[in-house]
């Protein structure tokens, strides 16, 4: 399987996601436009976020983090978080349990 062969969907403005669901997890490859933002939210799913390219300002439980290529963060279940693309970005997320709300 090649990432570029997966269907991409604009999940929210500026966030194109390519998604794979396993039985207990969801994996997302994000292509995010510079300046796009993710409002503060939380979910029951644990989330592992990894920056493949670009810079992304990620706020976890009120603490801002400038995430650059190679940065990885674990967001525990139900912890509020938000973010903003400082540049065009490629991120990878893994959620557990799976997130059927993402498509």
JSON list of C-alpha atoms in Angstrom, two decimals:
[
{"chain": "A", "resi": 1, "resn": "UNK", "atom": "CA", "xyz": [0.00, 0.00, 0.00]},
{"chain": "A", "resi": 2, "resn": "UNK", "atom": "CA", "xyz": [1.23, 3.50, -0.82]},
{"chain": "A", "resi": 3, "resn": "UNK", "atom": "CA", "xyz": [0.06, 6.49, 1.25]},
{"chain": "A", "resi": 4, "resn": "UNK", "atom": "CA", "xyz": [-0.71, 8.48, -1.90]},
{"chain": "A", "resi": 5, "resn": "UNK", "atom": "CA", "xyz": [-3.08, 5.68, -3.04]},
{"chain": "A", "resi": 6, "resn": "UNK", "atom": "CA", "xyz": [-5.31, 6.23, 0.00]},
{"chain": "A", "resi": 7, "resn": "UNK", "atom": "CA", "xyz": [-8.31, 8.51, -0.55]},
{"chain": "A", "resi": 8, "resn": "UNK", "atom": "CA", "xyz": [-7.80, 11.93, 1.04]},
{"chain": "A", "resi": 9, "resn": "UNK", "atom": "CA", "xyz": [-10.65, 13.79, 2.72]},
{"chain": "A", "resi": 10, "resn": "UNK", "atom": "CA", "xyz": [-10.75, 17.35, 4.01]},
{"chain": "A", "resi": 11, "resn": "UNK", "atom": "CA", "xyz": [-11.70, 16.52, 7.61]},
{"chain": "A", "resi": 12, "resn": "UNK", "atom": "CA", "xyz": [-11.71, 20.22, 8.57]},
{"chain": "A", "resi": 13, "resn": "UNK", "atom": "CA", "xyz": [-10.61, 23.35, 6.66]},
{"chain": "A", "resi": 14, "resn": "UNK", "atom": "CA", "xyz": [-6.94, 23.03, 5.70]},
{"chain": "A", "resi": 15, "resn": "UNK", "atom": "CA", "xyz": [-6.60, 19.46, 7.05]},
{"chain": "A", "resi": 16, "resn": "UNK", "atom": "CA", "xyz": [-6.46, 16.68, 4.42]},
{"chain": "A", "resi": 17, "resn": "UNK", "atom": "CA", "xyz": [-6.43, 13.24, 6.01]},
{"chain": "A", "resi": 18, "resn": "UNK", "atom": "CA", "xyz": [-5.66, 9.78, 4.64]},
{"chain": "A", "resi": 19, "resn": "UNK", "atom": "CA", "xyz": [-7.09, 7.28, 7.11]},
{"chain": "A", "resi": 20, "resn": "UNK", "atom": "CA", "xyz": [-6.66, 3.61, 7.94]},
{"chain": "A", "resi": 21, "resn": "UNK", "atom": "CA", "xyz": [-8.81, 1.94, 10.62]},
{"chain": "A", "resi": 22, "resn": "UNK", "atom": "CA", "xyz": [-7.65, -1.18, 12.43]},
{"chain": "A", "resi": 23, "resn": "UNK", "atom": "CA", "xyz": [-9.82, -3.07, 14.89]},
{"chain": "A", "resi": 24, "resn": "UNK", "atom": "CA", "xyz": [-8.41, -1.12, 17.88]},
{"chain": "A", "resi": 25, "resn": "UNK", "atom": "CA", "xyz": [-6.76, 1.96, 16.36]},
{"chain": "A", "resi": 26, "resn": "UNK", "atom": "CA", "xyz": [-7.01, 4.68, 13.72]},
{"chain": "A", "resi": 27, "resn": "UNK", "atom": "CA", "xyz": [-3.96, 5.90, 11.78]},
{"chain": "A", "resi": 28, "resn": "UNK", "atom": "CA", "xyz": [-4.08, 9.27, 9.98]},
{"chain": "A", "resi": 29, "resn": "UNK", "atom": "CA", "xyz": [-1.59, 10.86, 7.56]},
{"chain": "A", "resi": 30, "resn": "UNK", "atom": "CA", "xyz": [-2.33, 14.60, 7.60]},
{"chain": "A", "resi": 31, "resn": "UNK", "atom": "CA", "xyz": [-1.40, 17.22, 5.00]},
{"chain": "A", "resi": 32, "resn": "UNK", "atom": "CA", "xyz": [-2.05, 20.58, 6.67]},
{"chain": "A", "resi": 33, "resn": "UNK", "atom": "CA", "xyz": [-2.00, 24.02, 5.07]},
{"chain": "A", "resi": 34, "resn": "UNK", "atom": "CA", "xyz": [0.04, 26.80, 6.69]},
{"chain": "A", "resi": 35, "resn": "UNK", "atom": "CA", "xyz": [-2.13, 28.86, 9.05]},
{"chain": "A", "resi": 36, "resn": "UNK", "atom": "CA", "xyz": [-4.79, 26.16, 9.51]},
{"chain": "A", "resi": 37, "resn": "UNK", "atom": "CA", "xyz": [-5.85, 25.65, 13.10]},
{"chain": "A", "resi": 38, "resn": "UNK", "atom": "CA", "xyz": [-7.41, 23.00, 15.27]},
{"chain": "A", "resi": 39, "resn": "UNK", "atom": "CA", "xyz": [-9.64, 24.38, 18.03]},
{"chain": "A", "resi": 40, "resn": "UNK", "atom": "CA", "xyz": [-9.26, 23.09, 21.57]},
{"chain": "A", "resi": 41, "resn": "UNK", "atom": "CA", "xyz": [-10.97, 19.75, 22.05]},
{"chain": "A", "resi": 42, "resn": "UNK", "atom": "CA", "xyz": [-10.55, 16.44, 23.82]},
{"chain": "A", "resi": 43, "resn": "UNK", "atom": "CA", "xyz": [-11.56, 12.84, 23.17]},
{"chain": "A", "resi": 44, "resn": "UNK", "atom": "CA", "xyz": [-11.52, 9.52, 24.95]},
{"chain": "A", "resi": 45, "resn": "UNK", "atom": "CA", "xyz": [-8.85, 8.23, 22.54]},
{"chain": "A", "resi": 46, "resn": "UNK", "atom": "CA", "xyz": [-5.16, 8.32, 23.38]},
{"chain": "A", "resi": 47, "resn": "UNK", "atom": "CA", "xyz": [-3.31, 10.08, 20.56]},
{"chain": "A", "resi": 48, "resn": "UNK", "atom": "CA", "xyz": [0.27, 9.79, 19.36]},
{"chain": "A", "resi": 49, "resn": "UNK", "atom": "CA", "xyz": [1.23, 12.68, 17.06]},
{"chain": "A", "resi": 50, "resn": "UNK", "atom": "CA", "xyz": [4.43, 12.76, 14.97]},
{"chain": "A", "resi": 51, "resn": "UNK", "atom": "CA", "xyz": [5.69, 15.60, 12.73]},
{"chain": "A", "resi": 52, "resn": "UNK", "atom": "CA", "xyz": [7.02, 14.30, 9.41]},
{"chain": "A", "resi": 53, "resn": "UNK", "atom": "CA", "xyz": [7.52, 17.73, 7.78]},
{"chain": "A", "resi": 54, "resn": "UNK", "atom": "CA", "xyz": [7.03, 21.37, 8.73]},
{"chain": "A", "resi": 55, "resn": "UNK", "atom": "CA", "xyz": [6.31, 23.13, 12.02]},
{"chain": "A", "resi": 56, "resn": "UNK", "atom": "CA", "xyz": [3.16, 22.81, 14.10]},
{"chain": "A", "resi": 57, "resn": "UNK", "atom": "CA", "xyz": [2.36, 24.67, 17.33]},
{"chain": "A", "resi": 58, "resn": "UNK", "atom": "CA", "xyz": [0.62, 22.13, 19.54]},
{"chain": "A", "resi": 59, "resn": "UNK", "atom": "CA", "xyz": [-0.97, 23.10, 22.86]},
{"chain": "A", "resi": 60, "resn": "UNK", "atom": "CA", "xyz": [-1.54, 20.24, 25.29]},
{"chain": "A", "resi": 61, "resn": "UNK", "atom": "CA", "xyz": [-3.37, 20.94, 28.55]},
{"chain": "A", "resi": 62, "resn": "UNK", "atom": "CA", "xyz": [-2.53, 24.66, 28.24]},
{"chain": "A", "resi": 63, "resn": "UNK", "atom": "CA", "xyz": [1.20, 24.19, 27.48]},
{"chain": "A", "resi": 64, "resn": "UNK", "atom": "CA", "xyz": [2.39, 25.37, 24.04]},
{"chain": "A", "resi": 65, "resn": "UNK", "atom": "CA", "xyz": [4.95, 23.26, 22.17]},
{"chain": "A", "resi": 66, "resn": "UNK", "atom": "CA", "xyz": [6.65, 24.15, 18.89]},
{"chain": "A", "resi": 67, "resn": "UNK", "atom": "CA", "xyz": [6.80, 20.83, 17.08]},
{"chain": "A", "resi": 68, "resn": "UNK", "atom": "CA", "xyz": [9.34, 20.44, 14.27]},
{"chain": "A", "resi": 69, "resn": "UNK", "atom": "CA", "xyz": [10.27, 17.55, 11.99]},
{"chain": "A", "resi": 70, "resn": "UNK", "atom": "CA", "xyz": [10.86, 14.49, 14.17]},
{"chain": "A", "resi": 71, "resn": "UNK", "atom": "CA", "xyz": [8.83, 15.74, 17.18]},
{"chain": "A", "resi": 72, "resn": "UNK", "atom": "CA", "xyz": [6.50, 13.20, 18.77]},
{"chain": "A", "resi": 73, "resn": "UNK", "atom": "CA", "xyz": [3.88, 13.81, 21.47]},
{"chain": "A", "resi": 74, "resn": "UNK", "atom": "CA", "xyz": [1.55, 11.53, 23.41]},
{"chain": "A", "resi": 75, "resn": "UNK", "atom": "CA", "xyz": [-1.82, 13.06, 24.33]},
{"chain": "A", "resi": 76, "resn": "UNK", "atom": "CA", "xyz": [-3.55, 11.09, 27.08]},
{"chain": "A", "resi": 77, "resn": "UNK", "atom": "CA", "xyz": [-7.26, 10.35, 27.00]},
{"chain": "A", "resi": 78, "resn": "UNK", "atom": "CA", "xyz": [-9.53, 13.37, 27.63]},
{"chain": "A", "resi": 79, "resn": "UNK", "atom": "CA", "xyz": [-6.69, 15.95, 27.85]},
{"chain": "A", "resi": 80, "resn": "UNK", "atom": "CA", "xyz": [-7.59, 19.23, 26.09]},
{"chain": "A", "resi": 81, "resn": "UNK", "atom": "CA", "xyz": [-5.39, 20.08, 23.09]},
{"chain": "A", "resi": 82, "resn": "UNK", "atom": "CA", "xyz": [-5.30, 22.39, 20.07]},
{"chain": "A", "resi": 83, "resn": "UNK", "atom": "CA", "xyz": [-2.89, 23.32, 17.30]},
{"chain": "A", "resi": 84, "resn": "UNK", "atom": "CA", "xyz": [-1.86, 25.62, 14.48]},
{"chain": "A", "resi": 85, "resn": "UNK", "atom": "CA", "xyz": [0.25, 24.98, 11.39]},
{"chain": "A", "resi": 86, "resn": "UNK", "atom": "CA", "xyz": [3.19, 27.41, 11.39]},
{"chain": "A", "resi": 87, "resn": "UNK", "atom": "CA", "xyz": [4.13, 26.13, 7.91]},
{"chain": "A", "resi": 88, "resn": "UNK", "atom": "CA", "xyz": [2.69, 23.59, 5.51]},
{"chain": "A", "resi": 89, "resn": "UNK", "atom": "CA", "xyz": [2.91, 20.34, 7.51]},
{"chain": "A", "resi": 90, "resn": "UNK", "atom": "CA", "xyz": [2.73, 16.61, 7.24]},
{"chain": "A", "resi": 91, "resn": "UNK", "atom": "CA", "xyz": [1.75, 14.93, 10.51]},
{"chain": "A", "resi": 92, "resn": "UNK", "atom": "CA", "xyz": [0.95, 11.37, 11.46]},
{"chain": "A", "resi": 93, "resn": "UNK", "atom": "CA", "xyz": [-1.53, 10.49, 14.21]},
{"chain": "A", "resi": 94, "resn": "UNK", "atom": "CA", "xyz": [-2.38, 7.18, 15.82]},
{"chain": "A", "resi": 95, "resn": "UNK", "atom": "CA", "xyz": [-5.54, 7.02, 17.95]},
{"chain": "A", "resi": 96, "resn": "UNK", "atom": "CA", "xyz": [-6.59, 4.20, 20.27]},
{"chain": "A", "resi": 97, "resn": "UNK", "atom": "CA", "xyz": [-9.31, 3.08, 20.49]},
{"chain": "A", "resi": 98, "resn": "UNK", "atom": "CA", "xyz": [-10.21, 3.70, 16.85]},
{"chain": "A", "resi": 99, "resn": "UNK", "atom": "CA", "xyz": [-11.93, 6.95, 15.82]},
{"chain": "A", "resi": 100, "resn": "UNK", "atom": "CA", "xyz": [-14.85, 6.17, 13.57]},
{"chain": "A", "resi": 101, "resn": "UNK", "atom": "CA", "xyz": [-15.86, 9.86, 13.63]},
{"chain": "A", "resi": 102, "resn": "UNK", "atom": "CA", "xyz": [-12.91, 10.67, 11.33]},
{"chain": "A", "resi": 103, "resn": "UNK", "atom": "CA", "xyz": [-14.36, 8.73, 8.40]}
]
